[in-house]
């Protein structure tokens, strides 16, 4: 691989810093708040405008993964996904939609270190699903997709369920629910709402 010029290395550094400005510690703090928050009683008007009910593991479709991701180490905990033309990595949803990530930076899944004690849960445990999710977030930030936060969240969970049901990863409902809580958190929505395109 050719050595990066000083200018391109600086540009890459700026992109990475911008994309990963929200840390796993912030997500960890948010998860702690969600666990301790007490549900409030809602009035009729409030209930009418409330978000849709939470989904559960069986509610998510099973798709399939094809090809292989190709990750290049950039710096500690940061990798660059470089598409492999001969064995393109993609996720095919049950609906037939094909999602094929391009060149992007990733830190795997934003699983706080404090939660790594959960068996089979780390930033790379469900890497194929996390990569698809990262790609869709980047497309959103670059104005290249009309998908909503909720749809992108559900695609990640479809990917995780697919990995579990096809026995690529152990079927672990605690891990699934923890990923759901993290990706549906206030911090995840903050990341979604942050402006700026971070694709190379």
PDB file of C-alpha atoms in Angstrom:
ATOM      1  CA  UNK A   1       0.000   0.000   0.000  1.00  0.00           C
ATOM      2  CA  UNK A   2       1.394   3.412  -0.976  1.00  0.00           C
ATOM      3  CA  UNK A   3       2.457   5.677   1.858  1.00  0.00           C
ATOM      4  CA  UNK A   4      -0.003   8.473   2.541  1.00  0.00           C
ATOM      5  CA  UNK A   5       1.084  12.029   1.838  1.00  0.00           C
ATOM      6  CA  UNK A   6       1.158  14.411   4.792  1.00  0.00           C
ATOM      7  CA  UNK A   7      -1.868  16.265   3.365  1.00  0.00           C
ATOM      8  CA  UNK A   8      -3.997  13.130   2.851  1.00  0.00           C
ATOM      9  CA  UNK A   9      -3.012  11.831   6.305  1.00  0.00           C
ATOM     10  CA  UNK A  10      -4.193  15.125   7.852  1.00  0.00           C
ATOM     11  CA  UNK A  11      -7.473  14.992   5.921  1.00  0.00           C
ATOM     12  CA  UNK A  12      -8.012  11.408   7.055  1.00  0.00           C
ATOM     13  CA  UNK A  13      -7.248  12.433  10.646  1.00  0.00           C
ATOM     14  CA  UNK A  14      -9.826  15.244  10.504  1.00  0.00           C
ATOM     15  CA  UNK A  15     -12.501  12.935   9.090  1.00  0.00           C
ATOM     16  CA  UNK A  16     -11.848  10.327  11.778  1.00  0.00           C
ATOM     17  CA  UNK A  17     -11.837  12.900  14.595  1.00  0.00           C
ATOM     18  CA  UNK A  18     -15.136  14.360  13.374  1.00  0.00           C
ATOM     19  CA  UNK A  19     -16.825  10.986  12.951  1.00  0.00           C
ATOM     20  CA  UNK A  20     -15.794   9.540  16.323  1.00  0.00           C
ATOM     21  CA  UNK A  21     -16.202  12.634  18.504  1.00  0.00           C
ATOM     22  CA  UNK A  22     -18.889  10.939  20.634  1.00  0.00           C
ATOM     23  CA  UNK A  23     -17.179   8.328  22.778  1.00  0.00           C
ATOM     24  CA  UNK A  24     -18.316   4.933  23.997  1.00  0.00           C
ATOM     25  CA  UNK A  25     -18.248   6.388  27.536  1.00  0.00           C
ATOM     26  CA  UNK A  26     -21.029   8.796  26.561  1.00  0.00           C
ATOM     27  CA  UNK A  27     -23.093   5.893  25.231  1.00  0.00           C
ATOM     28  CA  UNK A  28     -22.370   3.954  28.425  1.00  0.00           C
ATOM     29  CA  UNK A  29     -23.619   6.879  30.536  1.00  0.00           C
ATOM     30  CA  UNK A  30     -26.776   7.076  28.423  1.00  0.00           C
ATOM     31  CA  UNK A  31     -27.436   3.345  28.828  1.00  0.00           C
ATOM     32  CA  UNK A  32     -27.116   3.770  32.588  1.00  0.00           C
ATOM     33  CA  UNK A  33     -29.728   6.530  32.496  1.00  0.00           C
ATOM     34  CA  UNK A  34     -32.123   4.352  30.482  1.00  0.00           C
ATOM     35  CA  UNK A  35     -31.844   1.489  32.961  1.00  0.00           C
ATOM     36  CA  UNK A  36     -32.582   3.697  35.987  1.00  0.00           C
ATOM     37  CA  UNK A  37     -35.310   5.820  34.390  1.00  0.00           C
ATOM     38  CA  UNK A  38     -38.801   5.132  35.741  1.00  0.00           C
ATOM     39  CA  UNK A  39     -41.651   4.980  33.231  1.00  0.00           C
ATOM     40  CA  UNK A  40     -44.114   7.872  33.551  1.00  0.00           C
ATOM     41  CA  UNK A  41     -47.878   7.660  33.193  1.00  0.00           C
ATOM     42  CA  UNK A  42     -49.003   9.388  30.017  1.00  0.00           C
ATOM     43  CA  UNK A  43     -52.192  11.291  29.348  1.00  0.00           C
ATOM     44  CA  UNK A  44     -54.376  10.652  26.304  1.00  0.00           C
ATOM     45  CA  UNK A  45     -52.797  13.458  24.231  1.00  0.00           C
ATOM     46  CA  UNK A  46     -49.273  12.334  25.114  1.00  0.00           C
ATOM     47  CA  UNK A  47     -50.036   8.717  24.287  1.00  0.00           C
ATOM     48  CA  UNK A  48     -51.350   9.731  20.860  1.00  0.00           C
ATOM     49  CA  UNK A  49     -48.014  11.316  19.935  1.00  0.00           C
ATOM     50  CA  UNK A  50     -45.821   8.690  21.644  1.00  0.00           C
ATOM     51  CA  UNK A  51     -43.295   6.763  19.539  1.00  0.00           C
ATOM     52  CA  UNK A  52     -44.188   3.275  18.332  1.00  0.00           C
ATOM     53  CA  UNK A  53     -43.957   0.449  20.828  1.00  0.00           C
ATOM     54  CA  UNK A  54     -40.616  -1.273  21.267  1.00  0.00           C
ATOM     55  CA  UNK A  55     -40.036  -4.258  18.991  1.00  0.00           C
ATOM     56  CA  UNK A  56     -38.680  -7.605  20.149  1.00  0.00           C
ATOM     57  CA  UNK A  57     -36.299 -10.208  18.748  1.00  0.00           C
ATOM     58  CA  UNK A  58     -38.902 -12.182  16.709  1.00  0.00           C
ATOM     59  CA  UNK A  59     -40.205  -8.939  15.152  1.00  0.00           C
ATOM     60  CA  UNK A  60     -37.061  -8.508  13.049  1.00  0.00           C
ATOM     61  CA  UNK A  61     -36.707 -10.166   9.643  1.00  0.00           C
ATOM     62  CA  UNK A  62     -33.821 -12.455   8.730  1.00  0.00           C
ATOM     63  CA  UNK A  63     -31.743 -11.507   5.707  1.00  0.00           C
ATOM     64  CA  UNK A  64     -28.397 -12.820   4.521  1.00  0.00           C
ATOM     65  CA  UNK A  65     -24.809 -11.613   4.325  1.00  0.00           C
ATOM     66  CA  UNK A  66     -22.671 -12.180   1.258  1.00  0.00           C
ATOM     67  CA  UNK A  67     -18.995 -11.619   0.502  1.00  0.00           C
ATOM     68  CA  UNK A  68     -16.335 -10.519   2.954  1.00  0.00           C
ATOM     69  CA  UNK A  69     -15.571  -7.131   4.509  1.00  0.00           C
ATOM     70  CA  UNK A  70     -11.999  -5.922   4.026  1.00  0.00           C
ATOM     71  CA  UNK A  71     -10.739  -3.858   6.962  1.00  0.00           C
ATOM     72  CA  UNK A  72      -7.436  -1.987   7.090  1.00  0.00           C
ATOM     73  CA  UNK A  73      -6.033  -0.833  10.447  1.00  0.00           C
ATOM     74  CA  UNK A  74      -5.696   2.974  10.617  1.00  0.00           C
ATOM     75  CA  UNK A  75      -5.074   3.633  14.319  1.00  0.00           C
ATOM     76  CA  UNK A  76      -6.077   1.962  17.597  1.00  0.00           C
ATOM     77  CA  UNK A  77      -9.763   0.931  17.396  1.00  0.00           C
ATOM     78  CA  UNK A  78     -10.257   2.603  13.979  1.00  0.00           C
ATOM     79  CA  UNK A  79     -10.340   0.717  10.677  1.00  0.00           C
ATOM     80  CA  UNK A  80     -10.962   1.650   7.065  1.00  0.00           C
ATOM     81  CA  UNK A  81     -13.355  -0.582   5.137  1.00  0.00           C
ATOM     82  CA  UNK A  82     -12.087  -1.011   1.582  1.00  0.00           C
ATOM     83  CA  UNK A  83     -14.581  -2.836  -0.663  1.00  0.00           C
ATOM     84  CA  UNK A  84     -13.295  -6.068  -2.164  1.00  0.00           C
ATOM     85  CA  UNK A  85     -14.363  -6.042  -5.849  1.00  0.00           C
ATOM     86  CA  UNK A  86     -13.943  -9.803  -6.199  1.00  0.00           C
ATOM     87  CA  UNK A  87     -15.975 -10.683  -3.094  1.00  0.00           C
ATOM     88  CA  UNK A  88     -18.193  -7.670  -2.401  1.00  0.00           C
ATOM     89  CA  UNK A  89     -19.560  -7.529   1.147  1.00  0.00           C
ATOM     90  CA  UNK A  90     -23.307  -6.877   1.312  1.00  0.00           C
ATOM     91  CA  UNK A  91     -26.450  -7.472   3.360  1.00  0.00           C
ATOM     92  CA  UNK A  92     -29.556  -8.626   1.527  1.00  0.00           C
ATOM     93  CA  UNK A  93     -32.696  -7.887   3.515  1.00  0.00           C
ATOM     94  CA  UNK A  94     -35.747 -10.160   3.540  1.00  0.00           C
ATOM     95  CA  UNK A  95     -37.418  -7.517   1.343  1.00  0.00           C
ATOM     96  CA  UNK A  96     -34.747  -8.054  -1.322  1.00  0.00           C
ATOM     97  CA  UNK A  97     -33.048  -4.685  -0.704  1.00  0.00           C
ATOM     98  CA  UNK A  98     -29.267  -4.937  -1.092  1.00  0.00           C
ATOM     99  CA  UNK A  99     -26.981  -2.806   1.106  1.00  0.00           C
ATOM    100  CA  UNK A 100     -23.336  -2.811   0.011  1.00  0.00           C
ATOM    101  CA  UNK A 101     -20.926  -0.594   1.976  1.00  0.00           C
ATOM    102  CA  UNK A 102     -18.300   1.440   0.156  1.00  0.00           C
ATOM    103  CA  UNK A 103     -15.098   3.027   1.448  1.00  0.00           C
ATOM    104  CA  UNK A 104     -15.596   4.238   5.039  1.00  0.00           C
ATOM    105  CA  UNK A 105     -14.062   4.451   8.526  1.00  0.00           C
ATOM    106  CA  UNK A 106     -15.405   2.327  11.367  1.00  0.00           C
ATOM    107  CA  UNK A 107     -14.771   1.499  15.012  1.00  0.00           C
ATOM    108  CA  UNK A 108     -17.052  -1.536  14.902  1.00  0.00           C
ATOM    109  CA  UNK A 109     -20.068  -1.363  17.179  1.00  0.00           C
ATOM    110  CA  UNK A 110     -20.272   1.395  19.776  1.00  0.00           C
ATOM    111  CA  UNK A 111     -20.366  -1.049  22.667  1.00  0.00           C
ATOM    112  CA  UNK A 112     -19.156   0.671  25.847  1.00  0.00           C
ATOM    113  CA  UNK A 113     -16.160  -1.068  27.462  1.00  0.00           C
ATOM    114  CA  UNK A 114     -18.191  -1.327  30.689  1.00  0.00           C
ATOM    115  CA  UNK A 115     -20.529  -3.765  28.879  1.00  0.00           C
ATOM    116  CA  UNK A 116     -17.863  -6.015  27.383  1.00  0.00           C
ATOM    117  CA  UNK A 117     -18.319  -8.360  30.339  1.00  0.00           C
ATOM    118  CA  UNK A 118     -21.526  -9.591  28.677  1.00  0.00           C
ATOM    119  CA  UNK A 119     -20.679 -12.825  26.912  1.00  0.00           C
ATOM    120  CA  UNK A 120     -20.308 -12.455  23.139  1.00  0.00           C
ATOM    121  CA  UNK A 121     -20.617  -8.651  23.265  1.00  0.00           C
ATOM    122  CA  UNK A 122     -17.789  -6.416  22.071  1.00  0.00           C
ATOM    123  CA  UNK A 123     -17.352  -3.823  19.282  1.00  0.00           C
ATOM    124  CA  UNK A 124     -16.541  -6.626  16.816  1.00  0.00           C
ATOM    125  CA  UNK A 125     -18.876  -9.428  17.976  1.00  0.00           C
ATOM    126  CA  UNK A 126     -21.438  -8.655  15.267  1.00  0.00           C
ATOM    127  CA  UNK A 127     -19.071  -6.856  12.865  1.00  0.00           C
ATOM    128  CA  UNK A 128     -21.021  -7.531   9.625  1.00  0.00           C
ATOM    129  CA  UNK A 129     -24.182  -5.938  11.072  1.00  0.00           C
ATOM    130  CA  UNK A 130     -22.214  -3.072  12.650  1.00  0.00           C
ATOM    131  CA  UNK A 131     -20.518  -2.297   9.315  1.00  0.00           C
ATOM    132  CA  UNK A 132     -23.864  -2.110   7.499  1.00  0.00           C
ATOM    133  CA  UNK A 133     -25.147   0.226  10.210  1.00  0.00           C
ATOM    134  CA  UNK A 134     -22.053   2.461  10.051  1.00  0.00           C
ATOM    135  CA  UNK A 135     -22.414   2.710   6.286  1.00  0.00           C
ATOM    136  CA  UNK A 136     -26.075   3.756   6.512  1.00  0.00           C
ATOM    137  CA  UNK A 137     -25.232   6.368   9.166  1.00  0.00           C
ATOM    138  CA  UNK A 138     -22.521   7.778   6.856  1.00  0.00           C
ATOM    139  CA  UNK A 139     -24.913   7.852   3.887  1.00  0.00           C
ATOM    140  CA  UNK A 140     -27.416   9.752   6.054  1.00  0.00           C
ATOM    141  CA  UNK A 141     -24.783  12.304   7.103  1.00  0.00           C
ATOM    142  CA  UNK A 142     -23.807  12.794   3.452  1.00  0.00           C
ATOM    143  CA  UNK A 143     -27.427  13.234   2.340  1.00  0.00           C
ATOM    144  CA  UNK A 144     -27.318  10.070   0.225  1.00  0.00           C
ATOM    145  CA  UNK A 145     -30.236   8.176   1.777  1.00  0.00           C
ATOM    146  CA  UNK A 146     -33.800   8.948   2.763  1.00  0.00           C
ATOM    147  CA  UNK A 147     -33.927   6.218   5.416  1.00  0.00           C
ATOM    148  CA  UNK A 148     -35.117   7.254   8.884  1.00  0.00           C
ATOM    149  CA  UNK A 149     -33.243   6.702  12.148  1.00  0.00           C
ATOM    150  CA  UNK A 150     -35.732   3.958  13.040  1.00  0.00           C
ATOM    151  CA  UNK A 151     -35.306   2.110   9.738  1.00  0.00           C
ATOM    152  CA  UNK A 152     -31.509   2.176  10.028  1.00  0.00           C
ATOM    153  CA  UNK A 153     -31.790   0.969  13.636  1.00  0.00           C
ATOM    154  CA  UNK A 154     -34.030  -1.901  12.530  1.00  0.00           C
ATOM    155  CA  UNK A 155     -31.653  -2.888   9.715  1.00  0.00           C
ATOM    156  CA  UNK A 156     -28.857  -3.265  12.286  1.00  0.00           C
ATOM    157  CA  UNK A 157     -31.092  -5.458  14.423  1.00  0.00           C
ATOM    158  CA  UNK A 158     -32.109  -7.511  11.364  1.00  0.00           C
ATOM    159  CA  UNK A 159     -28.402  -8.050  10.741  1.00  0.00           C
ATOM    160  CA  UNK A 160     -27.725  -9.098  14.342  1.00  0.00           C
ATOM    161  CA  UNK A 161     -30.683 -11.499  14.306  1.00  0.00           C
ATOM    162  CA  UNK A 162     -29.495 -12.896  10.965  1.00  0.00           C
ATOM    163  CA  UNK A 163     -26.050 -13.625  12.453  1.00  0.00           C
ATOM    164  CA  UNK A 164     -27.675 -15.320  15.446  1.00  0.00           C
ATOM    165  CA  UNK A 165     -30.247 -17.355  13.501  1.00  0.00           C
ATOM    166  CA  UNK A 166     -27.677 -18.579  10.958  1.00  0.00           C
ATOM    167  CA  UNK A 167     -25.432 -19.632  13.871  1.00  0.00           C
ATOM    168  CA  UNK A 168     -22.567 -17.387  12.803  1.00  0.00           C
ATOM    169  CA  UNK A 169     -22.901 -15.901  16.321  1.00  0.00           C
ATOM    170  CA  UNK A 170     -24.465 -17.467  19.424  1.00  0.00           C
ATOM    171  CA  UNK A 171     -28.158 -16.767  19.935  1.00  0.00           C
ATOM    172  CA  UNK A 172     -27.939 -14.404  22.906  1.00  0.00           C
ATOM    173  CA  UNK A 173     -31.045 -12.392  23.770  1.00  0.00           C
ATOM    174  CA  UNK A 174     -29.237 -10.329  26.442  1.00  0.00           C
ATOM    175  CA  UNK A 175     -26.661  -9.208  23.870  1.00  0.00           C
ATOM    176  CA  UNK A 176     -29.457  -8.454  21.371  1.00  0.00           C
ATOM    177  CA  UNK A 177     -31.433  -6.375  23.891  1.00  0.00           C
ATOM    178  CA  UNK A 178     -28.286  -4.498  24.970  1.00  0.00           C
ATOM    179  CA  UNK A 179     -27.471  -3.613  21.354  1.00  0.00           C
ATOM    180  CA  UNK A 180     -31.101  -2.494  20.884  1.00  0.00           C
ATOM    181  CA  UNK A 181     -30.897  -0.247  23.957  1.00  0.00           C
ATOM    182  CA  UNK A 182     -27.639   1.307  22.772  1.00  0.00           C
ATOM    183  CA  UNK A 183     -28.690   1.921  19.182  1.00  0.00           C
ATOM    184  CA  UNK A 184     -32.073   3.325  20.209  1.00  0.00           C
ATOM    185  CA  UNK A 185     -30.558   5.637  22.843  1.00  0.00           C
ATOM    186  CA  UNK A 186     -30.542   9.416  23.020  1.00  0.00           C
ATOM    187  CA  UNK A 187     -26.794   9.399  22.275  1.00  0.00           C
ATOM    188  CA  UNK A 188     -27.330   7.356  19.081  1.00  0.00           C
ATOM    189  CA  UNK A 189     -29.935   9.909  17.997  1.00  0.00           C
ATOM    190  CA  UNK A 190     -27.442  12.705  18.754  1.00  0.00           C
ATOM    191  CA  UNK A 191     -24.903  11.033  16.471  1.00  0.00           C
ATOM    192  CA  UNK A 192     -27.601  10.688  13.791  1.00  0.00           C
ATOM    193  CA  UNK A 193     -28.471  14.388  14.075  1.00  0.00           C
ATOM    194  CA  UNK A 194     -24.842  15.592  14.016  1.00  0.00           C
ATOM    195  CA  UNK A 195     -24.124  17.414  10.734  1.00  0.00           C
ATOM    196  CA  UNK A 196     -21.146  16.607   8.547  1.00  0.00           C
ATOM    197  CA  UNK A 197     -20.244  14.040   5.890  1.00  0.00           C
ATOM    198  CA  UNK A 198     -17.446  11.709   7.038  1.00  0.00           C
ATOM    199  CA  UNK A 199     -16.983   9.498   3.989  1.00  0.00           C
ATOM    200  CA  UNK A 200     -13.430   9.438   2.560  1.00  0.00           C
TER     201      UNK A 200
END
